[in-house]
GROMACS .gro file of C-alpha atoms in nm:
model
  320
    1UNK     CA    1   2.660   0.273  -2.056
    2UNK     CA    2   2.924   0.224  -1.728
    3UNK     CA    3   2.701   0.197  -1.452
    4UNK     CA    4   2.555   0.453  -1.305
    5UNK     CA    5   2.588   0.661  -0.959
    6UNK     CA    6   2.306   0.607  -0.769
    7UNK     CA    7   2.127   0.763  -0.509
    8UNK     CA    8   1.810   0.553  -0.378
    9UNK     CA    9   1.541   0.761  -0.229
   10UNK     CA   10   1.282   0.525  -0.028
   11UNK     CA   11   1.117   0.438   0.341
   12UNK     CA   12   0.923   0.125   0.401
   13UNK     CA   13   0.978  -0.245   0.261
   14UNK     CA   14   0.823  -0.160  -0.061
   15UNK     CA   15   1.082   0.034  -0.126
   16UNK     CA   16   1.363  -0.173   0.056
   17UNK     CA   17   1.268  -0.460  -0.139
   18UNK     CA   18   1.362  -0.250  -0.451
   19UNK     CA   19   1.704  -0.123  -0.321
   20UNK     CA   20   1.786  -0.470  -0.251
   21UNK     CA   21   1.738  -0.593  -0.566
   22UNK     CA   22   1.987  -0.277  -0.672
   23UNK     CA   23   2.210  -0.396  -0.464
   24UNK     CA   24   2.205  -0.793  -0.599
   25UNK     CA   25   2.294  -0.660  -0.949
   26UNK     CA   26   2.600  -0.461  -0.805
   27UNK     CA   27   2.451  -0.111  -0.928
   28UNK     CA   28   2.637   0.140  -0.773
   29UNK     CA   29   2.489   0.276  -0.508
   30UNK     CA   30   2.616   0.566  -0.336
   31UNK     CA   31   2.411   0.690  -0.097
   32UNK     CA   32   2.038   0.624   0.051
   33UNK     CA   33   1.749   0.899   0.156
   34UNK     CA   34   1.510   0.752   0.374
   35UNK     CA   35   1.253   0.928   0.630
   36UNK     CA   36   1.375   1.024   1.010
   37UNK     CA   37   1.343   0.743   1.208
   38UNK     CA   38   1.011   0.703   1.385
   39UNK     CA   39   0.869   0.515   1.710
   40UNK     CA   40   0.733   0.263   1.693
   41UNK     CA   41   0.598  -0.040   1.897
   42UNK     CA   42   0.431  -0.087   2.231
   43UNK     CA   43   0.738   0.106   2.371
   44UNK     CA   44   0.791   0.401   2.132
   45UNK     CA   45   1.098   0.323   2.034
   46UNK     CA   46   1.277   0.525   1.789
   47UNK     CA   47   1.308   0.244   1.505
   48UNK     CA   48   1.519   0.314   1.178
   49UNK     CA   49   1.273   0.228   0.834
   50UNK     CA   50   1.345  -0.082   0.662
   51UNK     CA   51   1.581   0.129   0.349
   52UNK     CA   52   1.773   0.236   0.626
   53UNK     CA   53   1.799  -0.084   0.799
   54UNK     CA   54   1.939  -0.218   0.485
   55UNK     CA   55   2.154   0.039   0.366
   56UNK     CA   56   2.374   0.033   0.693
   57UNK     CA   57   2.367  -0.368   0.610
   58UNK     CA   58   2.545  -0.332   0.338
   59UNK     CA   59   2.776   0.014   0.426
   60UNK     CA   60   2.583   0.245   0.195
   61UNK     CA   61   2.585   0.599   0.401
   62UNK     CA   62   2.233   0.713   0.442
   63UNK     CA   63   2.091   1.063   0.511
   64UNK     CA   64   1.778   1.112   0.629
   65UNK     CA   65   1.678   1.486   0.611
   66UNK     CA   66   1.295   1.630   0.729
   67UNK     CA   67   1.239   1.811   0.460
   68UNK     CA   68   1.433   1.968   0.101
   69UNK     CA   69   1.298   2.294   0.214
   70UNK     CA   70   1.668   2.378   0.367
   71UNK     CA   71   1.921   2.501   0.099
   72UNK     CA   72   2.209   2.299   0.292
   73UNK     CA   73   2.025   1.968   0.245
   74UNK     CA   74   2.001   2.030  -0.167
   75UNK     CA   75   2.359   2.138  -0.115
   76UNK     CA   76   2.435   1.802   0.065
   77UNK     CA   77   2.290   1.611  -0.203
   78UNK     CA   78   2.443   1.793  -0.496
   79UNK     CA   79   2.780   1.682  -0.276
   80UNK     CA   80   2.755   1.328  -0.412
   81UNK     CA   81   2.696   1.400  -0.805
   82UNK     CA   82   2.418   1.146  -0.871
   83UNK     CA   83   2.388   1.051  -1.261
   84UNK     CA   84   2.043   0.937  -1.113
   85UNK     CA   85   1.835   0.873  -0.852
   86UNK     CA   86   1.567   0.612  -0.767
   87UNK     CA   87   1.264   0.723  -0.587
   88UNK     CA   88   1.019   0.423  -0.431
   89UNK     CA   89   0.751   0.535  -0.165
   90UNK     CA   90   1.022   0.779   0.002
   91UNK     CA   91   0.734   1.009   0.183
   92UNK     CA   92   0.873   1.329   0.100
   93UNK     CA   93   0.776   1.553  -0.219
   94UNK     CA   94   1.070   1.623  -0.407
   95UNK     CA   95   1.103   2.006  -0.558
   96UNK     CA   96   1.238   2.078  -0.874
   97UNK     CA   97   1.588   2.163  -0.745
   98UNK     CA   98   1.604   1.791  -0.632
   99UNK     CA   99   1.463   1.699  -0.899
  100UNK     CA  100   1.722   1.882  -1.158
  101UNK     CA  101   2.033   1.784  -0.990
  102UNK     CA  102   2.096   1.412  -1.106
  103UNK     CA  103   2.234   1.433  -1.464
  104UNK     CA  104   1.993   1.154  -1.590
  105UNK     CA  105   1.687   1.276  -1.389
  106UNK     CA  106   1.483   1.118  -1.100
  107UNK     CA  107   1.269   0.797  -1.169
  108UNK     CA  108   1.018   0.707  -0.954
  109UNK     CA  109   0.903   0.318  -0.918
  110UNK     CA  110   0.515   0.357  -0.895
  111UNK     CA  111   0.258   0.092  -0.779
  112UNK     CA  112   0.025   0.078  -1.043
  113UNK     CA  113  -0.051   0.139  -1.427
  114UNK     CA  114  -0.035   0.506  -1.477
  115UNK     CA  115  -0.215   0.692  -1.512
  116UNK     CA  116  -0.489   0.516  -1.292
  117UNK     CA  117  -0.401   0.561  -0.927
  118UNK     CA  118  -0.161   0.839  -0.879
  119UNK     CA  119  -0.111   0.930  -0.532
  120UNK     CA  120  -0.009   0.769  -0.231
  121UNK     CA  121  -0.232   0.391  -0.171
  122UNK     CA  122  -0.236   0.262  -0.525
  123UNK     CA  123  -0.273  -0.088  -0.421
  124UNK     CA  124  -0.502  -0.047  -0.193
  125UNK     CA  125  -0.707   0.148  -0.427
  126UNK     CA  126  -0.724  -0.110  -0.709
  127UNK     CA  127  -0.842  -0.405  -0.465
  128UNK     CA  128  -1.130  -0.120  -0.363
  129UNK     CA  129  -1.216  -0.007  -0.688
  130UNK     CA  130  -1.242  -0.391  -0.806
  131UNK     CA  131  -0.963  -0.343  -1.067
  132UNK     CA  132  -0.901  -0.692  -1.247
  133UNK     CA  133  -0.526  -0.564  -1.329
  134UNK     CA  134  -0.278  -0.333  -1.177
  135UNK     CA  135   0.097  -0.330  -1.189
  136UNK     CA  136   0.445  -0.132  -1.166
  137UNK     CA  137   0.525   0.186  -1.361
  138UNK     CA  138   0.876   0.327  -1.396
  139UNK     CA  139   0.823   0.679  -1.448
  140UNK     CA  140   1.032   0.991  -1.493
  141UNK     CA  141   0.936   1.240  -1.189
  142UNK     CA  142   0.874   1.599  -1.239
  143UNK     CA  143   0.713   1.835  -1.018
  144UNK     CA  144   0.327   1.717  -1.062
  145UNK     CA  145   0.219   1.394  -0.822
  146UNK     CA  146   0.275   1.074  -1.046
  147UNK     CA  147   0.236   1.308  -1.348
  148UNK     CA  148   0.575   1.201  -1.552
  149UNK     CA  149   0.670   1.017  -1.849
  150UNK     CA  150   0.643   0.673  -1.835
  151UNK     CA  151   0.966   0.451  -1.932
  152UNK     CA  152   0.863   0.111  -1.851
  153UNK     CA  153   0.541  -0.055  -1.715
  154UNK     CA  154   0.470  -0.418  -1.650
  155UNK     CA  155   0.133  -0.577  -1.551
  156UNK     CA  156   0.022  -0.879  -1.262
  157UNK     CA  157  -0.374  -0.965  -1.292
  158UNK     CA  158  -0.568  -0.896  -0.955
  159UNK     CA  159  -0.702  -1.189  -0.794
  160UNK     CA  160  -0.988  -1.250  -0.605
  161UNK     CA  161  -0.780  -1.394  -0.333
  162UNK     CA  162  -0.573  -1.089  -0.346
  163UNK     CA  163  -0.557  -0.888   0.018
  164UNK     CA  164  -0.390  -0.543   0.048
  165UNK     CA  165  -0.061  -0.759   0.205
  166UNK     CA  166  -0.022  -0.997  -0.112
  167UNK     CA  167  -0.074  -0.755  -0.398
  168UNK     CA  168   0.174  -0.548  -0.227
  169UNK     CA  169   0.434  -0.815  -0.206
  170UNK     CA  170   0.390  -0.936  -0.501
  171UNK     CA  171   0.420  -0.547  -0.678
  172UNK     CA  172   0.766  -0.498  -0.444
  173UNK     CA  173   0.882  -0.780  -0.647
  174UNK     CA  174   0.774  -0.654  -0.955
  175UNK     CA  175   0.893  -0.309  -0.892
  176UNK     CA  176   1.239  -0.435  -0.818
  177UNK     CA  177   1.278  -0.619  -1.157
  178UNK     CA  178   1.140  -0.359  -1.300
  179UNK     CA  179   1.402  -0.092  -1.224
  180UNK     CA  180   1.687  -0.305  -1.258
  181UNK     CA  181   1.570  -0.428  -1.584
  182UNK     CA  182   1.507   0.023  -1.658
  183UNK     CA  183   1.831   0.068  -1.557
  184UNK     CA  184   1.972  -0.177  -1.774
  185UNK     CA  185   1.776  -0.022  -2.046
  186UNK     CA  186   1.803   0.347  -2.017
  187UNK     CA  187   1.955   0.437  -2.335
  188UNK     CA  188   1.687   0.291  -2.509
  189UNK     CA  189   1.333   0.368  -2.370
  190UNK     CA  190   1.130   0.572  -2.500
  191UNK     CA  191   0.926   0.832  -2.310
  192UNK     CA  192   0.551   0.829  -2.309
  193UNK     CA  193   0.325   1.080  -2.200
  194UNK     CA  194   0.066   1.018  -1.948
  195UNK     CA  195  -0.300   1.080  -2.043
  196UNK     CA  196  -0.392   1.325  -1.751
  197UNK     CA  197  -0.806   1.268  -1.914
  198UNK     CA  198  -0.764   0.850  -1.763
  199UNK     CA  199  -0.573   0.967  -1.445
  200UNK     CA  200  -0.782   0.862  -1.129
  201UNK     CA  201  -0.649   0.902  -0.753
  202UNK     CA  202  -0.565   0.683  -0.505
  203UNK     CA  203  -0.568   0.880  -0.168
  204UNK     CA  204  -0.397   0.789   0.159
  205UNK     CA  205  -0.542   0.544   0.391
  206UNK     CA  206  -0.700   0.631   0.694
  207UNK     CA  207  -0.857   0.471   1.008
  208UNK     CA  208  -1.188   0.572   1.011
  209UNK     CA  209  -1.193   0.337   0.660
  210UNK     CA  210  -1.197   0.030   0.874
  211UNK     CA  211  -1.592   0.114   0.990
  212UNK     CA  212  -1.803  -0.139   0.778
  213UNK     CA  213  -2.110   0.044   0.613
  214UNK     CA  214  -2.348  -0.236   0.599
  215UNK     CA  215  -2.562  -0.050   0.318
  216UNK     CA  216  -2.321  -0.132   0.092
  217UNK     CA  217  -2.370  -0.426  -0.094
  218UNK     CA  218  -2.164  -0.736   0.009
  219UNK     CA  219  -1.941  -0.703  -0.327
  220UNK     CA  220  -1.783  -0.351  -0.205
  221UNK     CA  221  -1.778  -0.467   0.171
  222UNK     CA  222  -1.543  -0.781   0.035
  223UNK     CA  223  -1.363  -0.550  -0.140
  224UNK     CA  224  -1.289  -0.329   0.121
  225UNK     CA  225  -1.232  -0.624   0.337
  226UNK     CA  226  -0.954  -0.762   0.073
  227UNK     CA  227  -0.793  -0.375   0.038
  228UNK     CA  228  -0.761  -0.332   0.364
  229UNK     CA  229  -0.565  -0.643   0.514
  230UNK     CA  230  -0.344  -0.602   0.699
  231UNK     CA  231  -0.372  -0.219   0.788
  232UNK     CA  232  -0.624  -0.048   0.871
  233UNK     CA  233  -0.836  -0.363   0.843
  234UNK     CA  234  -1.223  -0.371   0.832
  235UNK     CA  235  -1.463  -0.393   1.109
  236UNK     CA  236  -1.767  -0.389   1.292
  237UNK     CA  237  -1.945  -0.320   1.617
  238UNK     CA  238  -2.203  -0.612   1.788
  239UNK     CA  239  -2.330  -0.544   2.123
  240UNK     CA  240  -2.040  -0.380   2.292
  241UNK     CA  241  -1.754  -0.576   2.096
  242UNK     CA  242  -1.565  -0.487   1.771
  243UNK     CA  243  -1.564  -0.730   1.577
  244UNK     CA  244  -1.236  -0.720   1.315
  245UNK     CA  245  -1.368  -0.907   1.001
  246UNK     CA  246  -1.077  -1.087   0.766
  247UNK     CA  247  -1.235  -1.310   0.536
  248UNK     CA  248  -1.564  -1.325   0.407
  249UNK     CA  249  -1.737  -1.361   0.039
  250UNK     CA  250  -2.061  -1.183  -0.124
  251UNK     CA  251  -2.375  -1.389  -0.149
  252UNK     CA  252  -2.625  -1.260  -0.443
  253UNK     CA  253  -2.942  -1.377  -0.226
  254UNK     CA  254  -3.244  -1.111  -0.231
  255UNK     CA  255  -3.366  -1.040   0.130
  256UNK     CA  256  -3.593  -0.828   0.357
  257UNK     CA  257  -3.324  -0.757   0.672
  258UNK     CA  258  -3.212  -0.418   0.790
  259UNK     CA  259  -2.836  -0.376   0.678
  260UNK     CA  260  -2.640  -0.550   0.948
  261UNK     CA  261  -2.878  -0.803   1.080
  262UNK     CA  262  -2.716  -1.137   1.164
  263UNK     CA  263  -2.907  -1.379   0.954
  264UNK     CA  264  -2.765  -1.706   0.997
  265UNK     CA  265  -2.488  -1.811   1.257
  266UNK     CA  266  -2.320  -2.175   1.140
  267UNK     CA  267  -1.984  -2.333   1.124
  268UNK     CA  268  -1.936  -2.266   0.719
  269UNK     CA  269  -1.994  -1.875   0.809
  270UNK     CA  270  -2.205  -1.610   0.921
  271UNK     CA  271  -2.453  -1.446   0.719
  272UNK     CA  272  -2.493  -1.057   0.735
  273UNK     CA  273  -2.782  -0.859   0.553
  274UNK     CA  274  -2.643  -0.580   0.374
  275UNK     CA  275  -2.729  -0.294   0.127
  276UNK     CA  276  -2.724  -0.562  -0.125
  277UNK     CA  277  -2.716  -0.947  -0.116
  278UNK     CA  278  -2.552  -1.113   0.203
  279UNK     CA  279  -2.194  -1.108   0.336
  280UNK     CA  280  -2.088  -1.413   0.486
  281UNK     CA  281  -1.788  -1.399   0.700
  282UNK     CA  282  -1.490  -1.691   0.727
  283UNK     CA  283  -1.297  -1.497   0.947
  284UNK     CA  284  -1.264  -1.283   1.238
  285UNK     CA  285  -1.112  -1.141   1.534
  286UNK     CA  286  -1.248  -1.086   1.884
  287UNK     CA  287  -1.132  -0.834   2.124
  288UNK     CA  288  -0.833  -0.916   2.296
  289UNK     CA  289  -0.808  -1.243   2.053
  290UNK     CA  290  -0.622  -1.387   1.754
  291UNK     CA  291  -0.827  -1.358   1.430
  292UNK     CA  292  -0.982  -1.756   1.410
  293UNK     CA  293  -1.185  -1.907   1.127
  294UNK     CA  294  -1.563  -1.923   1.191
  295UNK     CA  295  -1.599  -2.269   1.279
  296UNK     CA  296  -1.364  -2.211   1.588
  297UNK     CA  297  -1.542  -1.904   1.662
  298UNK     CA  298  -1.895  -2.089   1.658
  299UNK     CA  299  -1.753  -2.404   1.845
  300UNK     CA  300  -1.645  -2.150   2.105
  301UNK     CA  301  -1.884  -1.866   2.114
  302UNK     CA  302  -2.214  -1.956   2.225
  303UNK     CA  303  -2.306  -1.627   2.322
  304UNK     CA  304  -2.167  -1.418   2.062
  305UNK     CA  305  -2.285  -1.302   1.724
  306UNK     CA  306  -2.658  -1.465   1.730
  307UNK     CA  307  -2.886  -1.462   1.434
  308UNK     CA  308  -3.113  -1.127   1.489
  309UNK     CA  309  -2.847  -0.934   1.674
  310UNK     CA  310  -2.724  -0.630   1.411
  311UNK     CA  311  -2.362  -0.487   1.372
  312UNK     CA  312  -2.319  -0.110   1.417
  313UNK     CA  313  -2.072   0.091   1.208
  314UNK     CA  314  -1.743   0.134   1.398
  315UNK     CA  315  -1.770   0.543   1.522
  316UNK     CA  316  -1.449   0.676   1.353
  317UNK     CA  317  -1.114   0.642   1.481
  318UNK     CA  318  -0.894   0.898   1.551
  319UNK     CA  319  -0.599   0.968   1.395
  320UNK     CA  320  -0.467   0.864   1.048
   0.00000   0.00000   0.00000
């Protein structure tokens, strides 16, 4: 088929990474939707997302409405007669007007193997749940969240060295060879349906996740430790300090500690009592400090973090 006029719908560098590989293969892209820009930093500043960043890069016109609930946006958009568009982590639901206006449909790059994970932290979610797989699913949108037929999937295993921030770059890769490589295939893949029965959901992260519940056992503590790097990260309180935690392993060792207790303080880690088994933690981050491996931290700390002291959960953040 001649190629295609394209309308990319996307915010952060998930999705920019996408458009970009678009934009290597010379699709034809004719206009970007991204999110409003949004402050950001220590001053606030109104900062454009990464899609849009691009986009003007490269002298692709970009619109950037709040919602699709105004008729003269869906009017704007029917202006540029899309054969498709590509939707990657844009932050807006899309109604079925949108949705019916491109003449080939909407497809939506997804972070994982549908149907597990719907919803909006699918990556995150997979690290969490201790998934040994995950991957990228190009999907035809309709109205339902991450509900669509599925044109094209391909997998990446889950390591256990896999944090939140690799997984994710690794699946923006994958996502952008995966649409070009859908694109370059349309006429011949073949819709499948989702089964709804296997769908699980991956729900937005929040704050208040970061808290460490020391009576779970080490292995979901990790995991949430792994999931949540870089953002919101994991953490706990000692004394008056929170203590950001950003490596550690599980230990299967029995013991007779409340959950929390500092066991053991040395230069190859320190040992936590937990629900179950022992965490033992390679890295953290003090107050007001850059996140250091434990040997620096014991060479440095005398003071700090001493075998019988206990961590606290973190009281909940506000905010999202």
């Amino acid at each position: 088929m001649t190629s295609p006029r394209i309308i990319f719908a996307g915010t952060p560098e998930f999705a920019a990474t996408a458009l970009q590989a678009l934009i290597n293969q010379q699709f034809n892209i004719i206009a970007v939707y991204t999110q409003p820009d949004r402050p950001a930093g220590r001053g606030q500043k109104l900062t454009p997302s990464p899609v849009k960043s691009l986009a003007l890069e490269h002298g692709i016109p970009v619109e950037q409405p709040l919602s699709f609930k105004n008729p003269e946006d869906i009017a704007r958009l029917a202006e540029y007669k899309a054969d498709i568009m590509i939707v990657a982590a844009y932050g807006l639901i899309l109604p079925q007007a949108v949705l019916d206006l491109p003449a080939l449909g909407c497809l939506n790059i997804h972070a994982s193997l549908l149907p597990r994970w719907r919803g909006a932290a699918p990556i995150q979610r997979a690290i969490q749940a201790g998934d040994t797989e995950t991957g990228i699913t190009i999907m035809q949108m309709e109205a339902g969240l991450d509900t669509g037929p599925m044109l094209l999937k391909t997998s990446t295993p889950i390591q256990d060295s896999d944090t939140g921030g690799s997984l994710h770059d690794r699946l923006a890769d994958m996502g952008g060879e995966a649409i070009v490589d859908a694109l370059n295939k349309l006429d011949t893949l073949t819709p499948e349906l989702q089964d709804s029965n296997q769908a699980t959901y991956a729900s937005k992260l929040h704050k208040r996740e970061s808290a460490i519940d020391w009576s779970q056992s080490a292995e979901s503590i990790v995991r949430n430790i792994r999931a949540f790097n870089p953002w919101p990260g994991t953490s706990g309180i000692c004394g008056k300090d929170q203590i950001k935690i950003w490596e550690a392993e599980a230990i299967s060792a029995a013991h007779e500690h409340l959950p929390g207790i500092i066991i053991s303080r040395q230069s190859g880690g320190i040992e936590v009592a937990c629900g179950q088994d022992i965490l033992l933690i390679h890295k953290l981050q003090l107050p007001g400090a850059k996140a250091m491996a434990v040997t620096d931290f014991v060479n440095g700390n005398q003071s700090k973090l001493l075998p019988g002291e206990r961590f606290n959960p973190v009281s909940p953040e506000s905010g999202d």
